[in-house]
CSV table of C-alpha atoms in Angstrom, one decimal:
chain,number,residue,atom,x,y,z
A,1,UNK,CA,66.3,21.5,-28.8
A,2,UNK,CA,63.3,23.2,-27.8
A,3,UNK,CA,62.5,26.7,-29.1
A,4,UNK,CA,61.9,29.4,-26.6
A,5,UNK,CA,59.9,31.6,-29.0
A,6,UNK,CA,56.2,32.1,-28.5
A,7,UNK,CA,53.9,29.7,-30.7
A,8,UNK,CA,51.9,31.2,-33.3
A,9,UNK,CA,48.2,31.6,-32.8
A,10,UNK,CA,46.1,29.4,-34.7
A,11,UNK,CA,43.9,31.2,-37.3
A,12,UNK,CA,40.8,29.0,-36.6
A,13,UNK,CA,38.5,30.2,-34.0
A,14,UNK,CA,36.8,28.3,-31.5
A,15,UNK,CA,33.3,27.5,-31.4
A,16,UNK,CA,31.6,29.3,-28.3
A,17,UNK,CA,30.1,26.9,-25.6
A,18,UNK,CA,26.3,26.5,-25.8
A,19,UNK,CA,24.0,25.2,-23.2
A,20,UNK,CA,21.8,22.9,-24.2
A,21,UNK,CA,18.0,23.8,-24.1
A,22,UNK,CA,15.9,22.1,-21.5
A,23,UNK,CA,13.3,19.6,-23.2
A,24,UNK,CA,9.7,20.3,-23.4
A,25,UNK,CA,7.5,18.4,-20.9
A,26,UNK,CA,5.2,16.0,-22.7
A,27,UNK,CA,1.6,16.3,-22.9
A,28,UNK,CA,0.4,13.0,-21.2
A,29,UNK,CA,-2.4,12.7,-24.1
A,30,UNK,CA,0.1,13.1,-26.7
A,31,UNK,CA,1.5,9.9,-28.4
A,32,UNK,CA,4.1,12.0,-30.1
A,33,UNK,CA,5.3,13.8,-27.0
A,34,UNK,CA,8.8,15.0,-27.4
A,35,UNK,CA,10.4,13.5,-24.4
A,36,UNK,CA,8.4,10.2,-24.5
A,37,UNK,CA,11.0,7.4,-25.1
A,38,UNK,CA,11.3,6.2,-28.7
A,39,UNK,CA,13.2,3.5,-30.3
A,40,UNK,CA,14.3,4.2,-34.0
A,41,UNK,CA,13.8,0.6,-34.7
A,42,UNK,CA,10.3,0.4,-33.5
A,43,UNK,CA,9.1,3.9,-34.1
A,44,UNK,CA,6.9,3.1,-37.2
A,45,UNK,CA,5.8,-0.4,-35.9
A,46,UNK,CA,2.7,-1.0,-33.9
A,47,UNK,CA,2.3,-0.3,-30.2
A,48,UNK,CA,2.7,-3.7,-28.4
A,49,UNK,CA,3.6,-4.5,-24.6
A,50,UNK,CA,6.8,-6.0,-25.4
A,51,UNK,CA,7.9,-3.2,-27.8
A,52,UNK,CA,7.0,-0.4,-25.3
A,53,UNK,CA,8.7,-2.4,-22.4
A,54,UNK,CA,11.9,-2.3,-24.3
A,55,UNK,CA,11.5,1.2,-25.4
A,56,UNK,CA,11.1,2.4,-21.8
A,57,UNK,CA,14.0,0.2,-20.4
A,58,UNK,CA,16.4,1.3,-23.1
A,59,UNK,CA,15.5,5.1,-22.5
A,60,UNK,CA,16.7,4.4,-18.9
A,61,UNK,CA,13.3,4.7,-17.0
A,62,UNK,CA,13.9,1.5,-14.6
A,63,UNK,CA,10.9,2.4,-12.3
A,64,UNK,CA,8.6,3.2,-15.3
A,65,UNK,CA,9.4,-0.1,-16.9
A,66,UNK,CA,8.7,-2.1,-13.7
A,67,UNK,CA,5.2,-0.2,-13.4
A,68,UNK,CA,4.4,-0.6,-17.0
A,69,UNK,CA,5.2,-4.2,-17.0
A,70,UNK,CA,3.0,-4.8,-14.1
A,71,UNK,CA,0.2,-2.9,-15.4
A,72,UNK,CA,0.2,-4.3,-18.7
A,73,UNK,CA,0.5,-8.0,-17.5
A,74,UNK,CA,-1.6,-8.0,-14.4
A,75,UNK,CA,-4.9,-10.3,-14.3
A,76,UNK,CA,-8.0,-8.4,-15.8
A,77,UNK,CA,-9.9,-7.4,-12.9
A,78,UNK,CA,-13.4,-7.5,-14.5
A,79,UNK,CA,-13.4,-10.8,-15.8
A,80,UNK,CA,-15.7,-13.5,-13.9
A,81,UNK,CA,-12.6,-16.1,-14.2
A,82,UNK,CA,-10.5,-13.9,-11.9
A,83,UNK,CA,-13.1,-13.3,-9.3
A,84,UNK,CA,-14.2,-17.0,-8.8
A,85,UNK,CA,-12.0,-19.6,-7.2
A,86,UNK,CA,-11.5,-22.4,-9.4
A,87,UNK,CA,-10.0,-26.0,-9.0
A,88,UNK,CA,-8.3,-26.2,-12.5
A,89,UNK,CA,-4.7,-25.0,-13.2
A,90,UNK,CA,-5.6,-22.6,-15.8
A,91,UNK,CA,-3.6,-19.3,-15.2
A,92,UNK,CA,-5.7,-16.1,-14.9
A,93,UNK,CA,-6.4,-14.3,-17.9
A,94,UNK,CA,-4.2,-11.2,-18.6
A,95,UNK,CA,-5.7,-7.8,-19.0
A,96,UNK,CA,-6.2,-6.6,-22.7
A,97,UNK,CA,-4.9,-3.0,-23.2
A,98,UNK,CA,-5.4,-1.0,-26.5
A,99,UNK,CA,-2.2,0.7,-28.3
A,100,UNK,CA,-3.6,4.3,-27.1
A,101,UNK,CA,-3.9,3.1,-23.5
A,102,UNK,CA,-0.3,1.7,-23.5
A,103,UNK,CA,0.9,4.8,-24.9
A,104,UNK,CA,-0.9,6.9,-22.2
A,105,UNK,CA,0.5,4.5,-19.4
A,106,UNK,CA,4.0,4.8,-20.8
A,107,UNK,CA,4.1,8.7,-21.3
A,108,UNK,CA,2.4,9.3,-17.8
A,109,UNK,CA,5.0,7.1,-16.1
A,110,UNK,CA,8.0,8.3,-17.8
A,111,UNK,CA,7.0,12.0,-17.1
A,112,UNK,CA,6.6,11.1,-13.5
A,113,UNK,CA,9.9,9.6,-13.3
A,114,UNK,CA,11.6,12.3,-15.5
A,115,UNK,CA,9.9,15.0,-13.5
A,116,UNK,CA,11.1,13.3,-10.1
A,117,UNK,CA,14.7,13.2,-11.2
A,118,UNK,CA,14.4,17.0,-11.8
A,119,UNK,CA,12.8,17.8,-8.5
A,120,UNK,CA,9.6,18.9,-10.4
A,121,UNK,CA,7.2,17.5,-7.8
A,122,UNK,CA,4.0,19.1,-9.1
A,123,UNK,CA,4.3,17.3,-12.4
A,124,UNK,CA,5.1,14.1,-10.5
A,125,UNK,CA,1.8,14.5,-8.6
A,126,UNK,CA,0.0,15.2,-11.8
A,127,UNK,CA,1.0,12.5,-13.8
A,128,UNK,CA,0.4,9.9,-10.9
A,129,UNK,CA,-3.1,11.7,-10.4
A,130,UNK,CA,-3.8,11.1,-14.3
A,131,UNK,CA,-3.0,7.4,-13.9
A,132,UNK,CA,-5.2,7.0,-10.9
A,133,UNK,CA,-8.2,8.8,-12.6
A,134,UNK,CA,-7.6,6.5,-15.6
A,135,UNK,CA,-7.8,3.3,-13.4
A,136,UNK,CA,-11.0,5.0,-11.5
A,137,UNK,CA,-12.8,5.4,-15.1
A,138,UNK,CA,-16.0,3.3,-15.7
A,139,UNK,CA,-14.3,2.1,-18.8
A,140,UNK,CA,-11.2,0.6,-16.8
A,141,UNK,CA,-13.0,0.2,-13.5
A,142,UNK,CA,-9.9,-1.0,-11.5
A,143,UNK,CA,-10.1,0.9,-8.3
A,144,UNK,CA,-7.5,-1.1,-6.4
A,145,UNK,CA,-4.8,-0.2,-8.9
A,146,UNK,CA,-6.1,3.5,-8.6
A,147,UNK,CA,-5.3,3.2,-5.0
A,148,UNK,CA,-1.8,2.4,-5.7
A,149,UNK,CA,-1.2,5.9,-7.8
A,150,UNK,CA,-3.2,7.9,-5.4
A,151,UNK,CA,-0.9,6.6,-2.5
A,152,UNK,CA,2.0,7.8,-4.5
A,153,UNK,CA,0.3,11.2,-4.8
A,154,UNK,CA,-0.1,11.1,-1.0
A,155,UNK,CA,3.5,10.3,-0.7
A,156,UNK,CA,4.7,13.0,-2.8
A,157,UNK,CA,2.6,15.8,-1.2
A,158,UNK,CA,3.8,14.7,2.3
A,159,UNK,CA,7.5,14.8,1.0
A,160,UNK,CA,7.0,18.2,-0.2
A,161,UNK,CA,4.6,19.6,2.3
A,162,UNK,CA,2.1,20.4,-0.1
A,163,UNK,CA,-1.2,20.5,2.1
A,164,UNK,CA,-3.4,21.0,-0.6
A,165,UNK,CA,-2.1,18.0,-2.6
A,166,UNK,CA,-2.0,15.8,0.6
A,167,UNK,CA,-5.8,16.9,1.2
A,168,UNK,CA,-6.8,15.9,-2.3
A,169,UNK,CA,-4.9,12.7,-2.2
A,170,UNK,CA,-6.9,11.7,1.2
A,171,UNK,CA,-9.9,12.6,-0.3
A,172,UNK,CA,-9.4,10.4,-3.3
A,173,UNK,CA,-8.1,7.6,-1.2
A,174,UNK,CA,-11.1,7.7,1.0
A,175,UNK,CA,-13.6,7.8,-1.9
A,176,UNK,CA,-11.8,4.9,-3.7
A,177,UNK,CA,-11.9,2.8,-0.3
A,178,UNK,CA,-15.5,3.7,0.2
A,179,UNK,CA,-15.9,2.4,-3.4
A,180,UNK,CA,-14.5,-1.0,-3.0
A,181,UNK,CA,-16.3,-1.5,0.3
A,182,UNK,CA,-13.6,-0.8,2.7
A,183,UNK,CA,-15.7,1.7,4.9
A,184,UNK,CA,-12.8,1.3,7.9
A,185,UNK,CA,-10.0,2.7,5.9
A,186,UNK,CA,-12.3,5.1,4.0
A,187,UNK,CA,-12.8,6.8,7.5
A,188,UNK,CA,-9.2,7.0,8.2
A,189,UNK,CA,-8.3,9.1,5.0
A,190,UNK,CA,-11.8,11.4,5.2
A,191,UNK,CA,-10.7,12.0,9.0
A,192,UNK,CA,-7.1,13.1,8.1
A,193,UNK,CA,-8.7,15.3,5.3
A,194,UNK,CA,-10.8,17.0,7.9
A,195,UNK,CA,-7.8,17.4,10.3
A,196,UNK,CA,-5.6,19.0,7.7
A,197,UNK,CA,-8.7,21.4,6.6
A,198,UNK,CA,-9.2,22.4,10.1
A,199,UNK,CA,-5.4,23.2,10.6
A,200,UNK,CA,-5.2,25.2,7.7
A,201,UNK,CA,-8.7,26.7,8.2
A,202,UNK,CA,-9.9,26.0,4.5
A,203,UNK,CA,-13.7,25.9,5.1
A,204,UNK,CA,-14.7,24.7,1.8
A,205,UNK,CA,-12.4,21.6,2.4
A,206,UNK,CA,-13.8,21.1,5.9
A,207,UNK,CA,-17.5,21.0,4.2
A,208,UNK,CA,-16.3,18.5,1.7
A,209,UNK,CA,-14.8,16.2,4.1
A,210,UNK,CA,-17.8,16.4,6.4
A,211,UNK,CA,-20.3,15.2,3.4
A,212,UNK,CA,-17.8,12.4,3.0
A,213,UNK,CA,-17.7,11.4,6.6
A,214,UNK,CA,-21.4,11.5,6.7
A,215,UNK,CA,-21.6,8.7,4.1
A,216,UNK,CA,-18.7,6.5,5.3
A,217,UNK,CA,-19.7,6.9,9.1
A,218,UNK,CA,-23.2,5.8,8.2
A,219,UNK,CA,-22.2,2.9,6.0
A,220,UNK,CA,-19.9,1.4,8.6
A,221,UNK,CA,-22.5,1.7,11.5
A,222,UNK,CA,-24.9,-0.1,9.3
A,223,UNK,CA,-22.2,-2.8,9.0
A,224,UNK,CA,-21.8,-2.9,12.8
A,225,UNK,CA,-25.5,-2.7,13.3
A,226,UNK,CA,-25.7,-5.9,10.8
A,227,UNK,CA,-23.2,-7.7,12.9
A,228,UNK,CA,-25.4,-7.1,16.1
A,229,UNK,CA,-22.5,-4.8,17.4
A,230,UNK,CA,-25.2,-2.2,18.5
A,231,UNK,CA,-22.9,0.0,20.6
A,232,UNK,CA,-20.4,0.7,18.0
A,233,UNK,CA,-23.2,1.4,15.7
A,234,UNK,CA,-24.6,3.9,18.0
A,235,UNK,CA,-21.1,5.4,18.2
A,236,UNK,CA,-20.8,5.8,14.4
A,237,UNK,CA,-24.3,7.1,14.0
A,238,UNK,CA,-23.5,9.7,16.5
A,239,UNK,CA,-20.6,10.7,14.4
A,240,UNK,CA,-22.5,10.6,11.3
A,241,UNK,CA,-25.1,13.0,12.8
A,242,UNK,CA,-22.3,15.3,14.1
A,243,UNK,CA,-20.7,15.4,10.5
A,244,UNK,CA,-24.1,16.1,8.9
A,245,UNK,CA,-24.7,19.0,11.1
A,246,UNK,CA,-21.0,20.2,10.4
A,247,UNK,CA,-21.8,20.0,6.7
A,248,UNK,CA,-25.3,21.6,7.1
A,249,UNK,CA,-27.1,18.9,5.5
A,250,UNK,CA,-30.4,18.7,6.8
A,251,UNK,CA,-31.6,15.7,5.1
A,252,UNK,CA,-28.4,13.6,6.4
A,253,UNK,CA,-28.8,14.9,9.7
A,254,UNK,CA,-32.5,13.6,9.6
A,255,UNK,CA,-31.3,10.0,8.5
A,256,UNK,CA,-28.5,10.0,11.1
A,257,UNK,CA,-31.3,11.0,14.0
A,258,UNK,CA,-33.7,8.2,12.8
A,259,UNK,CA,-30.9,5.5,12.5
A,260,UNK,CA,-29.6,6.5,15.7
A,261,UNK,CA,-33.2,6.4,17.2
A,262,UNK,CA,-33.7,3.0,15.7
A,263,UNK,CA,-30.6,1.6,17.2
A,264,UNK,CA,-31.2,3.0,20.6
A,265,UNK,CA,-34.6,0.9,20.6
A,266,UNK,CA,-32.4,-2.1,19.6
A,267,UNK,CA,-30.5,-1.9,22.6
A,268,UNK,CA,-33.5,-1.3,24.8
A,269,UNK,CA,-32.7,2.4,25.6
A,270,UNK,CA,-35.9,3.7,24.0
A,271,UNK,CA,-36.0,6.9,26.5
A,272,UNK,CA,-32.9,7.9,24.6
A,273,UNK,CA,-34.3,7.0,21.2
A,274,UNK,CA,-37.1,9.5,21.6
A,275,UNK,CA,-35.4,12.5,21.3
A,276,UNK,CA,-33.7,11.7,18.3
A,277,UNK,CA,-36.9,10.4,16.5
A,278,UNK,CA,-38.6,13.6,17.3
A,279,UNK,CA,-35.8,15.7,15.8
A,280,UNK,CA,-36.3,13.5,12.6
A,281,UNK,CA,-39.9,14.1,12.5
A,282,UNK,CA,-39.3,17.8,12.8
A,283,UNK,CA,-36.8,17.7,10.0
A,284,UNK,CA,-39.2,15.6,7.8
A,285,UNK,CA,-41.8,18.2,8.3
A,286,UNK,CA,-39.6,21.1,7.5
A,287,UNK,CA,-38.4,19.3,4.2
A,288,UNK,CA,-42.0,18.1,3.4
A,289,UNK,CA,-40.8,14.7,3.3
A,290,UNK,CA,-44.2,12.7,3.8
A,291,UNK,CA,-42.8,9.2,3.4
A,292,UNK,CA,-40.1,10.3,6.0
A,293,UNK,CA,-42.6,11.5,8.4
A,294,UNK,CA,-44.3,8.2,8.2
A,295,UNK,CA,-41.2,6.2,9.1
A,296,UNK,CA,-40.9,8.9,12.0
A,297,UNK,CA,-44.2,7.9,13.3
A,298,UNK,CA,-43.5,4.3,12.8
A,299,UNK,CA,-40.3,4.4,14.7
A,300,UNK,CA,-41.8,6.6,17.6
A,301,UNK,CA,-44.5,4.2,17.9
A,302,UNK,CA,-42.0,1.4,18.7
A,303,UNK,CA,-39.9,3.5,20.9
A,304,UNK,CA,-42.9,4.5,23.1
A,305,UNK,CA,-44.2,0.9,23.0
A,306,UNK,CA,-41.0,-0.2,24.5
A,307,UNK,CA,-41.3,2.1,27.5
A,308,UNK,CA,-45.0,1.1,27.7
A,309,UNK,CA,-46.6,4.3,26.9
A,310,UNK,CA,-49.4,2.8,24.8
A,311,UNK,CA,-51.4,5.7,24.3
A,312,UNK,CA,-48.6,7.7,22.6
A,313,UNK,CA,-47.7,4.5,20.7
A,314,UNK,CA,-51.5,4.2,19.3
A,315,UNK,CA,-51.5,8.0,18.4
A,316,UNK,CA,-48.3,7.8,16.6
A,317,UNK,CA,-49.5,4.4,14.8
A,318,UNK,CA,-52.8,6.1,13.7
A,319,UNK,CA,-50.5,8.9,12.1
A,320,UNK,CA,-48.3,6.2,10.5
A,321,UNK,CA,-51.5,4.6,8.9
A,322,UNK,CA,-52.8,8.0,7.8
A,323,UNK,CA,-49.6,8.8,5.9
A,324,UNK,CA,-49.4,5.5,4.4
A,325,UNK,CA,-52.8,5.7,3.1
A,326,UNK,CA,-52.2,9.1,1.6
A,327,UNK,CA,-49.0,7.9,-0.2
A,328,UNK,CA,-50.7,4.7,-1.3
A,329,UNK,CA,-48.1,2.5,0.4
A,330,UNK,CA,-49.7,-0.8,0.9
A,331,UNK,CA,-46.9,-2.5,2.7
A,332,UNK,CA,-46.8,0.3,5.5
A,333,UNK,CA,-50.7,0.4,5.8
A,334,UNK,CA,-50.6,-3.6,6.4
A,335,UNK,CA,-47.8,-2.9,9.1
A,336,UNK,CA,-49.8,-0.2,10.8
A,337,UNK,CA,-52.9,-2.1,10.7
A,338,UNK,CA,-51.1,-5.1,12.3
A,339,UNK,CA,-49.5,-3.2,15.0
A,340,UNK,CA,-52.7,-1.5,16.0
A,341,UNK,CA,-54.5,-4.6,15.8
A,342,UNK,CA,-51.7,-6.4,18.4
A,343,UNK,CA,-52.2,-3.3,20.8
A,344,UNK,CA,-55.8,-3.3,20.7
A,345,UNK,CA,-55.8,-7.2,21.1
A,346,UNK,CA,-53.8,-6.9,24.2
A,347,UNK,CA,-56.1,-4.1,25.7
A,348,UNK,CA,-59.0,-6.3,25.3
A,349,UNK,CA,-60.6,-4.1,22.9
A,350,UNK,CA,-61.3,-6.9,20.5
A,351,UNK,CA,-63.7,-5.3,18.3
A,352,UNK,CA,-61.2,-3.0,17.2
A,353,UNK,CA,-58.3,-5.5,17.2
A,354,UNK,CA,-60.7,-7.4,14.6
A,355,UNK,CA,-61.3,-4.4,12.4
A,356,UNK,CA,-57.5,-3.7,12.1
A,357,UNK,CA,-56.7,-7.3,11.5
A,358,UNK,CA,-59.4,-7.7,8.7
A,359,UNK,CA,-57.9,-4.7,7.1
A,360,UNK,CA,-54.4,-6.1,7.5
A,361,UNK,CA,-55.7,-9.5,6.0
A,362,UNK,CA,-57.2,-7.6,2.9
A,363,UNK,CA,-54.1,-5.6,2.4
A,364,UNK,CA,-51.9,-8.7,2.5
A,365,UNK,CA,-54.0,-10.3,-0.3
A,366,UNK,CA,-53.6,-7.2,-2.4
A,367,UNK,CA,-49.9,-7.0,-2.0
A,368,UNK,CA,-49.4,-10.8,-2.7
A,369,UNK,CA,-51.7,-10.5,-5.8
A,370,UNK,CA,-49.7,-7.6,-7.1
A,371,UNK,CA,-46.5,-9.9,-6.8
A,372,UNK,CA,-45.1,-7.6,-4.1
A,373,UNK,CA,-45.0,-10.4,-1.4
A,374,UNK,CA,-45.3,-14.2,-1.2
A,375,UNK,CA,-48.2,-16.4,0.3
A,376,UNK,CA,-46.6,-16.4,3.8
A,377,UNK,CA,-47.9,-12.6,4.3
A,378,UNK,CA,-51.6,-13.7,3.7
A,379,UNK,CA,-50.8,-16.7,6.2
A,380,UNK,CA,-49.7,-14.8,9.0
A,381,UNK,CA,-52.3,-12.2,8.5
A,382,UNK,CA,-55.1,-14.9,8.5
A,383,UNK,CA,-53.6,-16.4,11.9
A,384,UNK,CA,-53.8,-12.7,13.5
A,385,UNK,CA,-57.4,-12.3,12.3
A,386,UNK,CA,-58.3,-15.9,13.5
A,387,UNK,CA,-56.9,-15.3,17.0
A,388,UNK,CA,-58.5,-11.8,17.3
A,389,UNK,CA,-62.0,-13.3,16.4
A,390,UNK,CA,-61.6,-16.1,18.8
A,391,UNK,CA,-60.6,-13.6,21.5
A,392,UNK,CA,-64.0,-11.7,20.8
A,393,UNK,CA,-65.9,-14.8,20.8
A,394,UNK,CA,-64.5,-15.8,24.0
A,395,UNK,CA,-65.1,-12.4,25.5
A,396,UNK,CA,-68.5,-12.4,24.6
A,397,UNK,CA,-69.0,-16.1,25.9
A,398,UNK,CA,-67.5,-14.8,29.3
A,399,UNK,CA,-69.8,-11.8,29.4
A,400,UNK,CA,-72.8,-13.9,29.0
A,401,UNK,CA,-71.6,-16.3,32.0
A,402,UNK,CA,-71.2,-12.9,34.1
A,403,UNK,CA,-74.5,-11.6,33.1
A,404,UNK,CA,-76.6,-14.8,33.6
A,405,UNK,CA,-74.7,-17.0,36.0
A,406,UNK,CA,-78.1,-18.3,37.5
A,407,UNK,CA,-79.5,-19.5,34.1
A,408,UNK,CA,-76.1,-21.2,33.2
A,409,UNK,CA,-76.2,-23.0,36.7
A,410,UNK,CA,-80.1,-24.0,36.1
A,411,UNK,CA,-79.0,-25.4,32.5
């Protein structure tokens, strides 16, 4: 029989429901971070690769486990064994990581994964940025792994529409690719940085991007010039000049003018080269760069010789020699004397040709005796001097014939 009487109320009070407090975000530099995964069985044990891997995995950080395992078991990028192809079957040597470094990697990886689950993208970005900077540091010197984490920063910033973060990530990726000698990809990232800076009208970022583009455009142009791809070299030297002007860097602007002018001479467009070389000369004068002025005079002499303006070529070579003498640059003095000797020899002024070739010969001997050159420099100078003296003697012989043809016939 079921009673219909109301049940008596219990004298026990129910405990009120409580909302658990959020755990604090760990400090990436603290090995005792509150949310860092800990395993009671290994908490007092030394930090090891295996123990850390087990700790991360049992705490539920699957992606962190994958990344940590790779980072602590990858080949050491800084040993000669891993940079040289060998014929033996010996496996590459794994990197040696100290316990504090393992703790740092573990804490930042787990912090990033935890923050990603919560949608806390700024902390995801910061954690990946910390890891990228760690691998970029001189002590670690593993820029390729740094690229991996900067790419994660770029991915996060794009997903969240964080333009400032995207600009920083592109800047960092461009810098790292330049560091590892990949100037082509470096250009892509720095150009994207510039594009975003212009869209958002952040002028400080535009100036930063311009300065980086000057360097990487010039590096890529030099690579192409070395391969004989002069047209592409001209294109990127022109871009370097434009970027230098945008960053208001007069020194870099002058260098870009100089390289562009020299390349135009190489592709037999000396008439175009002249204006850029004169601009370089003006910039060097403004900056008080005496050696730069000497380089400008030398390049202008070459350009004017290419368009067969010998008088201007001689004038600039004399100025080049004057500056080389002031700066006590023996190699430049020898180059100037040799070039002047060649021009005077071609013009039939053998006396001046001999004078300059004699100076060149003496300078070559001084350079070689100081250890700055080899004996081939003296040999070449001796040949030039011998040819000039021979031409001078032949000239005197033919002059004698012209003046006394009757005496010659009688003889």
